[in-house]
Amino acid sequence: MTEVVVGETTATAAEQFVIELLDRAVAGMGGQSRSGQHEMARQVAKAIETGDHLLVQAGTGTGKSLAYLIPLIAHSLVSDKPTLVSTATLALQTQIVGRDLPRLLKSITPALDRPVKVALVKGRSNYVCRHKLEGGFPSEEPAEGQLFSLGEDTSVPHFAAALGGPSSQLGKEVVRLREWAEKTSTGDRDELVPGVTDRAWRQVSVTSMECLGAQKCPMAAECFSELARHDAADADVVVTNHAMLAVSAFEGLAVLPEYDVVVVDEAHELQDRVTGAVSGQLSVAMVHAAASGARKHTAITVDALNAAAANLELAVAGVPNGLLPNGLNDEQLDCVDQLREACRAALSDSKGEGSQTADGGRQLARSRLMLILELCERLIVARENREVVWFSRASTFDPQQGYGQPDDTAPVLINIAPLSVAGKLREGLFAGHTVVLTSATLAIGSAFEPAAGGLGLVGEGAPSWTGIDVGSPFDYPRQGILYVAGHLPKPGRGAAPEALDELEALIRASGGGALCLFSSRRAAEEAAEAMRPRLGLSILCQGDSTMTALVKQFADEPDTCLFGTMSLWQGVDVPGGSCRLVVIDRIPFPRPDDPLMTARSRAVAQAGGNGFMAVSATHAAIRLAQGAGRLIRSTGDKGVVAVLDPRLATERYAGFLRAALPPFWPTTDRKTAFAALERLAKEGS
């Protein structure tokens, strides 16, 4: 292919075409060309052309969405398969489809051979089920108030009457959902404004397992989810999320159209999101709910199910929460095996004489049985399949404190998750596809291996890949200061008085405009409660309102402060003077009693590695970088990131953690940091 020169590097004609489209797009949208954006677009185009996997760290402000969307679009025009974009969050998914792609295509379509078709694919439960709206599934409240399978309430009352009349809040929401369902062209929950509660949404949606399927559902031709999948099959660019990628890679289900290239945005989240999507949870309450539904909707005998549930309850009675290094014991395994056989028999008995007619009740009952059967089979072979098993209990909500409290009297939950998702991702994602992974926090220092290892790109048999850091347009050493309060005591269970005093002094120096990030909801609420009487400033706290409303108020009011937890660590984009101070209460290590992280650390250590550095420190480094990255969001931003954890200055692993952060000007000198904040406060007044 013809070679052309781009700057000091050579590019193929395909790469040059991508760069020309990028320049056209940037000009059309009134933006400014950036060298990092050019380099990323060229590297993505090169990876697509060669078929090599690529990891790209692109700092905030790079414009990475354009840098990967344009090569994907260019490739889709010559490929017989759609290209894929996967995001960690539905919010970014919606942003790409609703804002980024329409603006981009408006600018570049005149330079393309034909228009580009875009489709959005989500899990089935994100769409209204027309058959459920029409009463195709039975009215069924969860047994004893217990939600089935990780919070899913699959019941569907007869709307207003069964919900206590349209005067109830839930009744009003469902009535509004019914009215909206008659108008919407997509049935996509994210298009419903204002939104509704999860409980209301569950009355009009089904999971993939509960779905009757296109062969049996009388409304398949009008199904929003099916229509979305048909659109995706004909699209050039398909936007989806990491959970759908996980289902495709782990279970081999055709939830996505066949594709040859995928860009994984927010790639630092991929391992956790995939793990979450394929984790499972079994409880005695689930078995009783499944037995009740099977008896009610299929008229089978469920004595064996109830007996298995009773035996399992006895076998796990009084067990402590925590990791089971060797899996379930023999007695517990025998009970799970008994439950498996009872589920198999119930599924066989409930088939329904080969009927092809739609039967929502039967499908609902069988879906519960199938889920329990799958969990039983995984638990029985967990050790051989290197899956992690642990016991936990639900927390009780404390209305006085506003958060959950551990409840040792609650029923036991048996959890299972893969020790590693690397192998499955290697087989189901990286084999047969060209994969580009990108994030603002993908490398630690210049090393991509910590992130790559958890995704199956390191070790024997791993595919080849290239890692590049295209930098950021921001001048971090001039725009920001990293202040580590090395004089404070190490964090303990609660907030130390010295740490609260330091927090107060920092906010006073900055005159507000502080985003304060905490390791737990309780820590955020206690700090907000302590600061409100001390400071004459508006202090918002996560949970006071919706996240969107809180962030908007924080952005609109330059002296307001916002306190919160992990969703704020990664979800706040507030350029300008409203965010001139970011406070991080402690290094965000995983909880020491986190069973999955503990198991992964032990596995690394048993293989001769450093479990703490490979798992806990890497986890903390990426999240610390995400939190610190909230400070500088535009070229005009200035401020201070203050970390109230002295370990970031004193411990041996501190350098490893700091290497993941943007290159702020570092200091442990209190006077220097406070003087900078006071200057910023005066400039803004």
XYZ file of C-alpha atoms in Angstrom:
685
model
C 0.000 0.000 0.000
C 1.169 3.546 -0.713
C 3.081 5.202 2.118
C 2.511 8.845 3.046
C 4.249 10.922 5.678
C 2.427 12.197 8.726
C 4.684 14.385 10.825
C 7.816 12.363 11.366
C 6.135 8.994 10.926
C 4.949 7.124 7.865
C 1.331 6.151 7.401
C -0.485 3.985 4.897
C -3.129 5.453 2.660
C -5.794 4.012 4.963
C -4.244 5.761 7.950
C -3.971 9.005 5.992
C -7.654 8.790 5.030
C -8.517 8.444 8.702
C -6.419 11.488 9.616
C -8.049 13.540 6.863
C -11.477 12.549 8.184
C -10.374 13.454 11.704
C -9.231 16.919 10.614
C -12.498 17.429 8.766
C -14.499 16.329 11.818
C -12.582 18.532 14.247
C -12.981 21.554 11.961
C -16.656 20.818 11.412
C -17.306 20.656 15.138
C -15.360 23.827 15.867
C -12.581 22.046 17.735
C -8.808 22.086 17.638
C -6.526 19.394 16.275
C -4.370 17.650 18.874
C -1.240 15.642 18.256
C -2.285 12.915 20.683
C -5.632 12.570 18.943
C -3.898 12.271 15.557
C -1.485 9.661 16.863
C -4.253 7.623 18.469
C -6.380 7.675 15.289
C -3.380 6.569 13.242
C -2.502 3.759 15.652
C -6.099 2.501 15.781
C -6.252 2.510 11.973
C -2.943 0.633 11.856
C -4.161 -1.991 14.343
C -7.329 -2.556 12.335
C -5.294 -2.951 9.158
C -2.754 -5.373 10.653
C -5.123 -7.224 12.962
C -2.882 -6.633 15.994
C -4.394 -5.850 19.392
C -3.741 -2.362 20.750
C -3.835 -0.786 24.218
C -4.054 3.016 24.149
C -3.780 5.283 27.147
C -5.284 8.629 26.153
C -5.331 11.295 28.835
C -8.320 13.475 29.603
C -8.852 16.062 26.869
C -7.294 13.964 24.111
C -10.581 13.523 22.282
C -10.258 9.753 22.187
C -13.859 9.117 21.115
C -13.238 10.761 17.737
C -9.815 9.127 17.525
C -11.305 5.620 17.590
C -14.723 6.241 16.024
C -13.301 7.541 12.754
C -11.063 4.486 12.083
C -13.997 2.225 12.986
C -16.276 4.049 10.559
C -13.670 3.947 7.792
C -13.218 0.200 8.287
C -16.951 -0.497 8.435
C -17.360 0.946 4.941
C -15.175 -1.803 3.451
C -16.051 -4.672 5.810
C -18.931 -7.105 5.512
C -19.245 -7.122 9.322
C -20.131 -4.304 11.707
C -17.521 -2.779 13.965
C -18.167 -2.633 17.694
C -17.723 -0.080 20.480
C -18.070 -1.336 24.059
C -18.350 0.904 27.121
C -18.390 0.173 30.834
C -21.365 2.396 31.554
C -24.743 2.941 29.940
C -24.092 6.678 30.354
C -21.112 6.649 27.974
C -22.983 4.302 25.656
C -25.809 6.837 25.453
C -23.361 9.729 25.019
C -21.656 8.064 22.057
C -24.923 7.209 20.302
C -26.812 10.363 21.235
C -24.093 13.009 20.953
C -20.667 11.951 19.671
C -21.639 9.904 16.617
C -24.382 12.252 15.313
C -22.040 15.267 15.484
C -19.208 13.313 13.913
C -21.283 11.883 11.070
C -22.740 15.287 10.263
C -19.186 16.520 9.643
C -17.712 13.594 7.724
C -20.602 11.999 5.796
C -20.010 14.201 2.698
C -16.520 12.652 2.444
C -17.800 9.063 2.705
C -18.985 6.777 -0.082
C -22.300 6.164 1.646
C -24.179 6.981 4.860
C -23.176 5.098 7.995
C -25.723 3.105 9.980
C -25.391 3.104 13.779
C -27.122 0.753 16.218
C -27.299 0.451 19.984
C -27.430 -2.957 21.694
C -28.173 -3.453 25.388
C -29.312 -6.348 27.515
C -32.914 -7.426 27.064
C -33.976 -6.075 30.460
C -33.215 -2.521 29.288
C -36.207 -2.638 26.929
C -39.943 -2.680 27.561
C -41.468 -6.112 26.964
C -44.680 -5.596 24.981
C -45.960 -9.060 25.863
C -45.515 -8.373 29.564
C -47.338 -5.057 29.172
C -50.268 -6.920 27.644
C -50.499 -9.310 30.598
C -48.520 -12.119 29.029
C -46.778 -12.848 32.330
C -48.622 -13.660 35.550
C -49.108 -11.529 38.613
C -46.710 -12.821 41.229
C -45.198 -11.062 44.227
C -41.831 -12.332 45.523
C -42.036 -14.736 48.436
C -41.749 -13.066 51.823
C -40.541 -9.848 50.235
C -37.397 -11.528 48.923
C -36.254 -10.489 45.480
C -35.204 -13.318 43.241
C -31.665 -13.634 41.965
C -29.567 -10.608 42.797
C -32.434 -8.213 43.241
C -34.541 -9.146 40.234
C -38.240 -8.965 40.955
C -39.741 -10.719 37.978
C -43.337 -10.268 39.053
C -45.898 -8.298 37.088
C -49.012 -7.215 38.935
C -52.158 -6.261 37.086
C -50.845 -2.724 37.213
C -52.970 -0.099 38.956
C -55.271 -2.463 40.820
C -52.581 -4.828 42.066
C -50.292 -1.955 42.987
C -52.744 -0.446 45.401
C -54.387 1.786 42.834
C -52.969 4.495 40.596
C -52.606 6.755 43.649
C -49.574 4.762 44.838
C -46.175 5.942 43.624
C -45.441 2.589 42.006
C -48.866 2.547 40.382
C -48.324 6.010 38.937
C -44.958 5.013 37.555
C -46.324 1.908 35.858
C -49.237 3.855 34.362
C -46.726 6.362 32.965
C -44.643 3.500 31.611
C -47.659 2.075 29.807
C -48.411 5.447 28.250
C -44.793 5.930 27.238
C -44.599 2.447 25.721
C -47.321 3.439 23.243
C -45.245 6.375 21.996
C -41.615 5.240 22.100
C -39.973 3.888 18.975
C -37.186 2.090 20.864
C -38.596 0.984 24.244
C -35.175 1.865 25.693
C -35.314 2.758 29.385
C -32.714 5.505 28.979
C -35.081 7.448 26.718
C -37.675 7.734 29.485
C -37.373 11.171 31.116
C -37.840 11.512 33.997
C -36.910 7.957 34.856
C -38.669 5.452 37.085
C -37.570 3.263 39.967
C -36.057 -0.151 39.361
C -39.089 -1.738 40.973
C -41.435 -0.066 38.489
C -39.248 -0.942 35.534
C -39.238 -4.604 36.497
C -42.999 -4.642 36.041
C -42.614 -4.024 32.305
C -39.360 -5.803 31.412
C -37.980 -9.333 31.316
C -34.523 -10.821 31.570
C -33.070 -12.840 28.704
C -33.794 -16.058 30.609
C -37.438 -15.115 31.182
C -38.040 -14.137 27.565
C -40.318 -16.517 25.664
C -38.176 -16.222 22.541
C -39.042 -15.228 19.001
C -40.545 -18.644 18.208
C -43.157 -18.574 20.982
C -43.788 -14.907 21.787
C -46.929 -13.653 20.029
C -45.462 -10.132 19.946
C -41.985 -11.027 18.679
C -42.478 -8.968 15.508
C -43.020 -5.852 17.645
C -40.413 -6.658 20.321
C -38.173 -3.665 21.034
C -35.216 -5.851 21.957
C -35.524 -7.979 18.814
C -35.856 -4.881 16.645
C -32.687 -3.451 18.203
C -30.812 -6.663 17.401
C -32.089 -6.671 13.831
C -30.886 -3.080 13.447
C -27.486 -4.112 14.812
C -27.157 -6.909 12.259
C -27.543 -4.361 9.442
C -25.458 -1.612 11.066
C -21.944 -0.413 10.308
C -21.125 0.604 13.878
C -22.708 -1.093 16.899
C -22.414 0.435 20.374
C -22.802 -1.929 23.337
C -21.453 -2.452 26.850
C -18.957 -4.672 28.670
C -21.680 -6.883 30.147
C -22.857 -7.837 26.662
C -19.255 -8.522 25.644
C -18.969 -10.797 28.672
C -22.070 -12.795 27.750
C -20.779 -13.164 24.209
C -17.263 -14.184 25.284
C -18.149 -16.472 28.211
C -21.386 -18.070 27.104
C -21.004 -17.955 23.334
C -24.537 -16.603 22.958
C -25.414 -14.602 19.846
C -26.327 -11.463 21.774
C -24.146 -9.382 19.446
C -23.856 -9.463 15.666
C -20.730 -11.038 14.212
C -17.971 -8.432 14.254
C -14.297 -8.306 13.346
C -13.101 -5.198 15.208
C -14.051 -3.902 18.657
C -12.928 -0.828 20.578
C -13.264 -1.258 24.333
C -13.603 2.191 25.902
C -13.283 2.590 29.684
C -11.098 -0.501 29.363
C -9.788 -0.161 32.929
C -13.265 -1.385 33.946
C -13.395 -4.401 31.647
C -12.069 -7.035 34.072
C -14.413 -6.012 36.894
C -17.454 -5.580 34.647
C -16.935 -8.937 32.997
C -16.421 -10.598 36.382
C -19.631 -9.023 37.683
C -21.598 -10.123 34.641
C -20.626 -13.789 35.068
C -20.800 -14.001 38.868
C -23.664 -15.839 40.542
C -25.490 -15.996 43.862
C -27.616 -18.773 45.348
C -29.894 -18.597 48.365
C -32.510 -20.768 50.024
C -35.085 -18.021 49.385
C -34.423 -18.350 45.653
C -35.175 -22.069 45.807
C -38.427 -21.530 47.690
C -39.477 -18.825 45.208
C -38.664 -21.143 42.298
C -40.614 -24.004 43.897
C -43.601 -21.766 44.540
C -43.593 -20.492 40.969
C -43.207 -23.969 39.522
C -46.122 -25.303 41.571
C -48.312 -22.342 40.643
C -47.569 -22.117 36.929
C -46.760 -25.679 35.911
C -48.735 -27.706 38.488
C -45.800 -30.025 39.159
C -44.901 -31.533 42.511
C -42.177 -29.506 44.215
C -41.616 -31.575 47.367
C -38.082 -32.495 46.242
C -37.183 -28.833 45.690
C -38.462 -27.793 49.093
C -36.709 -30.710 50.773
C -33.430 -29.792 49.054
C -33.859 -26.194 50.166
C -34.451 -27.262 53.765
C -31.337 -29.440 53.766
C -29.232 -26.669 52.229
C -30.490 -24.238 54.866
C -29.353 -26.600 57.628
C -25.977 -27.158 55.957
C -25.166 -23.422 55.838
C -26.780 -22.417 59.118
C -24.474 -20.293 61.245
C -21.557 -20.291 58.792
C -19.418 -17.145 58.953
C -19.184 -14.729 56.051
C -16.077 -14.944 53.938
C -13.982 -16.832 51.431
C -14.087 -20.626 51.173
C -10.564 -21.442 49.902
C -11.527 -25.037 49.131
C -15.103 -24.368 48.106
C -18.123 -25.875 49.842
C -17.572 -28.732 52.277
C -18.783 -32.278 51.591
C -22.093 -31.849 53.408
C -22.860 -28.607 51.591
C -21.866 -30.115 48.243
C -24.172 -33.077 48.849
C -27.032 -30.628 49.477
C -26.210 -28.660 46.327
C -26.106 -31.919 44.359
C -29.511 -32.873 45.783
C -30.820 -29.461 44.723
C -29.357 -29.911 41.248
C -31.153 -33.218 40.780
C -34.419 -31.729 42.070
C -34.099 -28.881 39.558
C -33.409 -31.295 36.722
C -36.490 -33.310 37.585
C -38.642 -30.188 37.905
C -37.457 -28.878 34.548
C -38.235 -32.222 32.932
C -41.689 -32.351 34.518
C -42.541 -28.765 33.581
C -41.863 -28.915 29.832
C -45.544 -28.833 28.977
C -46.365 -31.589 26.442
C -44.483 -29.945 23.575
C -46.795 -26.946 23.400
C -45.550 -24.093 21.213
C -48.019 -21.566 22.619
C -46.870 -18.642 24.704
C -46.989 -19.349 28.414
C -45.372 -16.581 30.430
C -45.985 -18.270 33.758
C -44.356 -21.508 32.678
C -41.390 -19.661 31.187
C -40.990 -17.569 34.334
C -40.996 -20.678 36.526
C -38.602 -22.583 34.292
C -36.205 -19.650 34.029
C -35.825 -19.643 37.807
C -35.212 -23.379 37.860
C -32.639 -23.128 35.058
C -30.760 -20.390 36.872
C -30.578 -22.459 40.075
C -29.511 -25.537 38.107
C -26.664 -23.586 36.464
C -25.504 -22.246 39.835
C -25.554 -25.719 41.369
C -23.481 -27.140 38.538
C -20.933 -24.321 38.869
C -20.666 -24.770 42.648
C -20.098 -28.524 42.354
C -17.126 -28.119 39.997
C -15.937 -24.756 41.311
C -12.541 -25.983 42.458
C -11.761 -27.798 39.204
C -12.823 -24.736 37.203
C -10.868 -22.332 39.432
C -13.934 -20.453 40.584
C -14.092 -18.602 43.893
C -16.841 -19.391 46.412
C -17.767 -17.362 49.486
C -20.587 -16.806 51.949
C -22.165 -13.415 52.546
C -25.294 -11.917 54.037
C -27.382 -8.987 52.956
C -27.139 -5.758 54.914
C -30.105 -4.136 56.567
C -30.834 -0.506 55.721
C -30.512 1.832 58.684
C -32.816 4.852 58.093
C -31.049 6.820 60.827
C -27.632 6.354 59.234
C -28.834 6.171 55.643
C -26.758 3.145 54.679
C -26.658 -0.598 55.110
C -25.513 -2.280 58.300
C -24.149 -5.848 58.411
C -26.843 -8.268 59.526
C -25.454 -11.521 60.937
C -28.980 -12.892 61.308
C -29.800 -12.558 57.600
C -29.986 -15.690 55.419
C -26.750 -16.918 53.895
C -25.952 -16.134 50.268
C -23.608 -18.503 48.410
C -21.541 -16.542 45.894
C -19.449 -17.790 42.994
C -17.200 -15.915 40.571
C -14.310 -16.814 38.270
C -10.882 -16.514 39.834
C -9.725 -15.001 36.549
C -11.509 -13.893 33.404
C -8.257 -13.845 31.432
C -8.615 -17.238 29.785
C -12.198 -16.732 28.679
C -11.469 -13.262 27.333
C -8.479 -14.631 25.464
C -10.672 -17.271 23.818
C -13.949 -15.398 23.413
C -12.801 -11.839 22.768
C -9.214 -11.664 21.536
C -9.308 -14.789 19.367
C -10.885 -13.994 16.016
C -11.260 -10.245 16.603
C -9.030 -7.195 16.486
C -9.374 -5.499 19.875
C -8.445 -1.930 20.772
C -8.578 -1.150 24.500
C -8.485 2.482 25.605
C -8.806 4.528 28.781
C -7.287 7.564 30.440
C -5.940 5.190 33.112
C -4.711 2.036 31.439
C -0.999 2.093 32.275
C 0.914 2.461 35.526
C 3.858 4.633 34.666
C 4.793 3.340 31.235
C 3.749 -0.242 31.984
C 0.611 -1.707 30.425
C 1.291 -5.212 31.747
C -0.697 -4.864 35.016
C -3.882 -4.102 33.080
C -3.081 -6.486 30.232
C -2.457 -9.411 32.586
C -5.977 -9.462 33.984
C -7.411 -9.507 30.468
C -5.515 -12.512 29.150
C -2.810 -10.653 27.231
C 0.130 -11.796 29.367
C 1.527 -15.300 29.820
C 2.025 -18.434 27.785
C -0.127 -18.519 24.687
C -1.165 -14.875 24.985
C -1.750 -12.993 21.720
C 0.624 -10.217 20.706
C -0.293 -6.632 21.443
C 1.125 -3.110 21.465
C 0.698 -0.481 24.167
C 0.975 3.254 23.503
C 0.426 6.377 25.583
C -0.615 9.332 23.426
C -0.393 11.743 26.341
C -2.694 14.608 27.209
C -3.027 18.211 26.000
C -2.839 19.384 29.627
C 0.288 20.789 31.269
C -0.198 18.914 34.515
C 2.885 20.204 36.400
C 1.761 23.809 35.788
C -1.968 23.236 36.190
C -2.085 21.009 39.263
C -0.422 20.170 42.557
C -0.441 16.743 44.222
C -0.355 17.321 47.967
C 0.099 14.291 50.220
C -0.592 15.040 53.886
C 2.330 13.031 55.192
C 1.951 14.357 58.751
C -1.445 12.703 59.281
C -1.889 9.329 61.002
C -2.520 6.271 58.858
C -6.240 5.828 58.144
C -8.107 3.573 60.552
C -11.681 2.328 60.679
C -13.175 5.789 61.079
C -12.070 9.291 60.182
C -9.300 10.512 62.496
C -9.889 13.938 64.107
C -6.635 15.118 62.504
C -7.917 14.121 59.046
C -11.185 15.999 59.580
C -9.243 19.063 60.733
C -7.082 18.847 57.612
C -10.170 18.520 55.420
C -11.700 21.602 57.030
C -8.502 23.609 56.559
C -8.198 22.607 52.908
C -11.778 23.600 52.105
C -11.356 26.900 53.965
C -8.209 27.659 51.981
C -9.921 26.948 48.656
C -13.113 28.751 49.651
C -15.130 25.704 48.613
C -15.124 24.273 45.113
C -14.062 20.928 46.570
C -14.855 17.452 45.290
C -14.205 15.142 48.241
C -13.893 11.448 47.433
C -14.246 8.794 50.116
C -13.679 5.076 50.309
C -17.171 4.362 51.664
C -20.638 5.882 51.797
C -20.433 6.056 55.581
C -17.139 7.965 55.470
C -18.586 10.485 53.019
C -21.710 11.048 55.122
C -19.821 11.349 58.402
C -17.385 13.841 56.879
C -20.223 15.916 55.397
C -22.013 15.898 58.751
C -18.827 17.031 60.503
C -18.033 19.788 57.994
C -21.448 21.425 57.689
C -21.445 23.091 61.136
C -17.770 24.045 60.809
C -17.957 25.713 57.393
C -20.320 28.354 56.115
C -20.531 26.617 52.750
C -23.034 24.465 50.909
C -21.953 20.834 51.229
C -23.725 18.276 49.069
C -23.442 14.568 49.772
C -24.109 11.586 47.563
C -27.580 10.325 48.350
C -29.038 13.797 48.977
C -30.435 13.797 45.422
C -29.832 12.102 42.093
C -26.232 12.023 40.921
C -27.094 14.148 37.883
C -28.717 16.828 40.025
C -25.843 16.878 42.536
C -23.157 17.217 39.866
C -25.123 19.967 38.104
C -25.490 21.974 41.314
C -21.799 21.469 42.094
C -20.868 22.725 38.620
C -23.262 25.696 38.761
C -22.208 26.936 42.217
C -18.449 27.708 42.335
C -18.151 27.568 46.138
C -20.284 24.457 46.739
C -18.610 21.197 47.804
C -19.610 17.679 46.828
C -18.839 14.615 48.969
C -19.247 11.088 47.639
C -17.875 7.640 46.815
C -16.737 5.528 43.870
C -19.332 6.663 41.329
C -17.970 10.184 41.790
C -14.389 8.940 41.516
C -15.132 8.075 37.898
C -18.269 9.957 36.918
C -17.682 13.670 37.413
C -16.620 15.960 34.565
C -16.702 19.539 35.855
C -14.237 21.813 34.055
C -13.648 25.318 35.392
C -13.337 26.889 38.826
C -16.150 24.914 40.428
C -13.699 22.041 40.981
C -10.390 23.510 42.171
C -9.761 21.050 44.986
C -10.049 17.257 44.918
C -9.651 15.550 48.289
C -9.099 11.778 48.535
C -9.525 10.387 52.038
C -7.410 7.236 51.604
C -5.730 5.039 49.039
C -8.584 3.044 47.448
C -7.311 -0.438 48.180
C -9.946 -3.172 47.941
C -11.449 -4.169 51.270
C -9.170 -6.614 53.103
C -12.111 -8.990 53.494
C -13.057 -8.898 49.792
C -13.196 -12.644 49.000
C -12.501 -12.389 45.284
C -9.540 -10.028 45.675
C -8.172 -12.221 48.469
C -8.426 -15.331 46.310
C -6.742 -13.603 43.380
C -3.903 -12.335 45.593
C -3.335 -15.843 46.972
C -3.290 -17.298 43.467
C -0.604 -14.825 42.366
C 1.460 -15.579 45.471
C 1.166 -19.337 44.922
C 2.466 -18.812 41.381
C 5.519 -17.024 42.782
C 4.366 -13.446 42.274
C 3.563 -10.577 44.601
C -0.154 -10.868 45.250
C -0.441 -7.513 46.970
C 1.202 -5.594 44.131
C -0.475 -7.536 41.329
C -3.998 -7.248 42.727
C -4.525 -4.755 45.549
C -1.928 -2.162 44.542
C -2.885 -2.306 40.866
C -6.564 -1.962 41.772
C -5.743 1.044 43.982
C -3.452 2.690 41.422
C -6.060 2.707 38.657
C -8.802 4.042 40.932
C -6.520 6.634 42.491
C -5.712 7.879 39.004
C -9.411 8.022 38.175
C -10.124 10.082 41.280
C -7.211 12.479 40.777
C -8.259 12.843 37.153
C -11.392 14.717 38.230
C -9.304 17.885 38.842
C -8.012 18.930 35.423
C -10.701 18.637 32.758
C -9.720 21.509 30.427
C -6.613 23.487 29.486
C -7.687 26.383 31.723
C -8.236 24.358 34.901
C -5.981 24.746 37.930
C -6.108 23.180 41.360
C -4.853 20.826 44.024
C -5.341 17.101 44.563
C -4.982 16.484 48.310
C -4.549 12.918 49.565
C -5.142 12.518 53.306
C -3.338 9.185 53.418
C 0.347 9.484 54.405
C 1.103 6.047 52.967
C 1.228 7.676 49.516
C 4.427 9.380 50.695
C 5.908 6.870 53.118
C 5.295 3.270 52.022
C 7.476 1.300 49.616
C 4.602 0.895 47.163
C 3.954 4.652 47.072
C 6.056 5.170 43.957
C 4.085 2.487 42.121
C 0.823 4.235 42.977
C 2.076 7.714 42.100
C 3.289 6.447 38.721
C -0.344 5.924 37.707
C -1.312 9.524 38.489
C -1.181 12.459 36.092
C 2.221 14.193 36.455
C 1.117 16.904 38.892
C 3.724 18.953 40.729
C 4.176 16.914 43.948
C 4.604 18.211 47.476
C 4.151 17.185 51.096
C 4.587 20.787 52.246
C 1.339 21.990 53.786
C 2.108 25.694 53.409
C 2.773 25.331 49.678
C -0.522 23.555 49.021
C -2.564 25.928 51.147
C -0.983 29.003 49.565
C -1.872 27.700 46.111
C -5.479 27.115 47.151
C -5.759 30.581 48.662
C -4.460 32.146 45.426
C -7.035 30.179 43.419
C -9.796 31.300 45.769
C -8.801 34.953 45.301
C -8.619 34.580 41.512
C -12.138 33.203 41.463
C -13.661 35.819 43.743
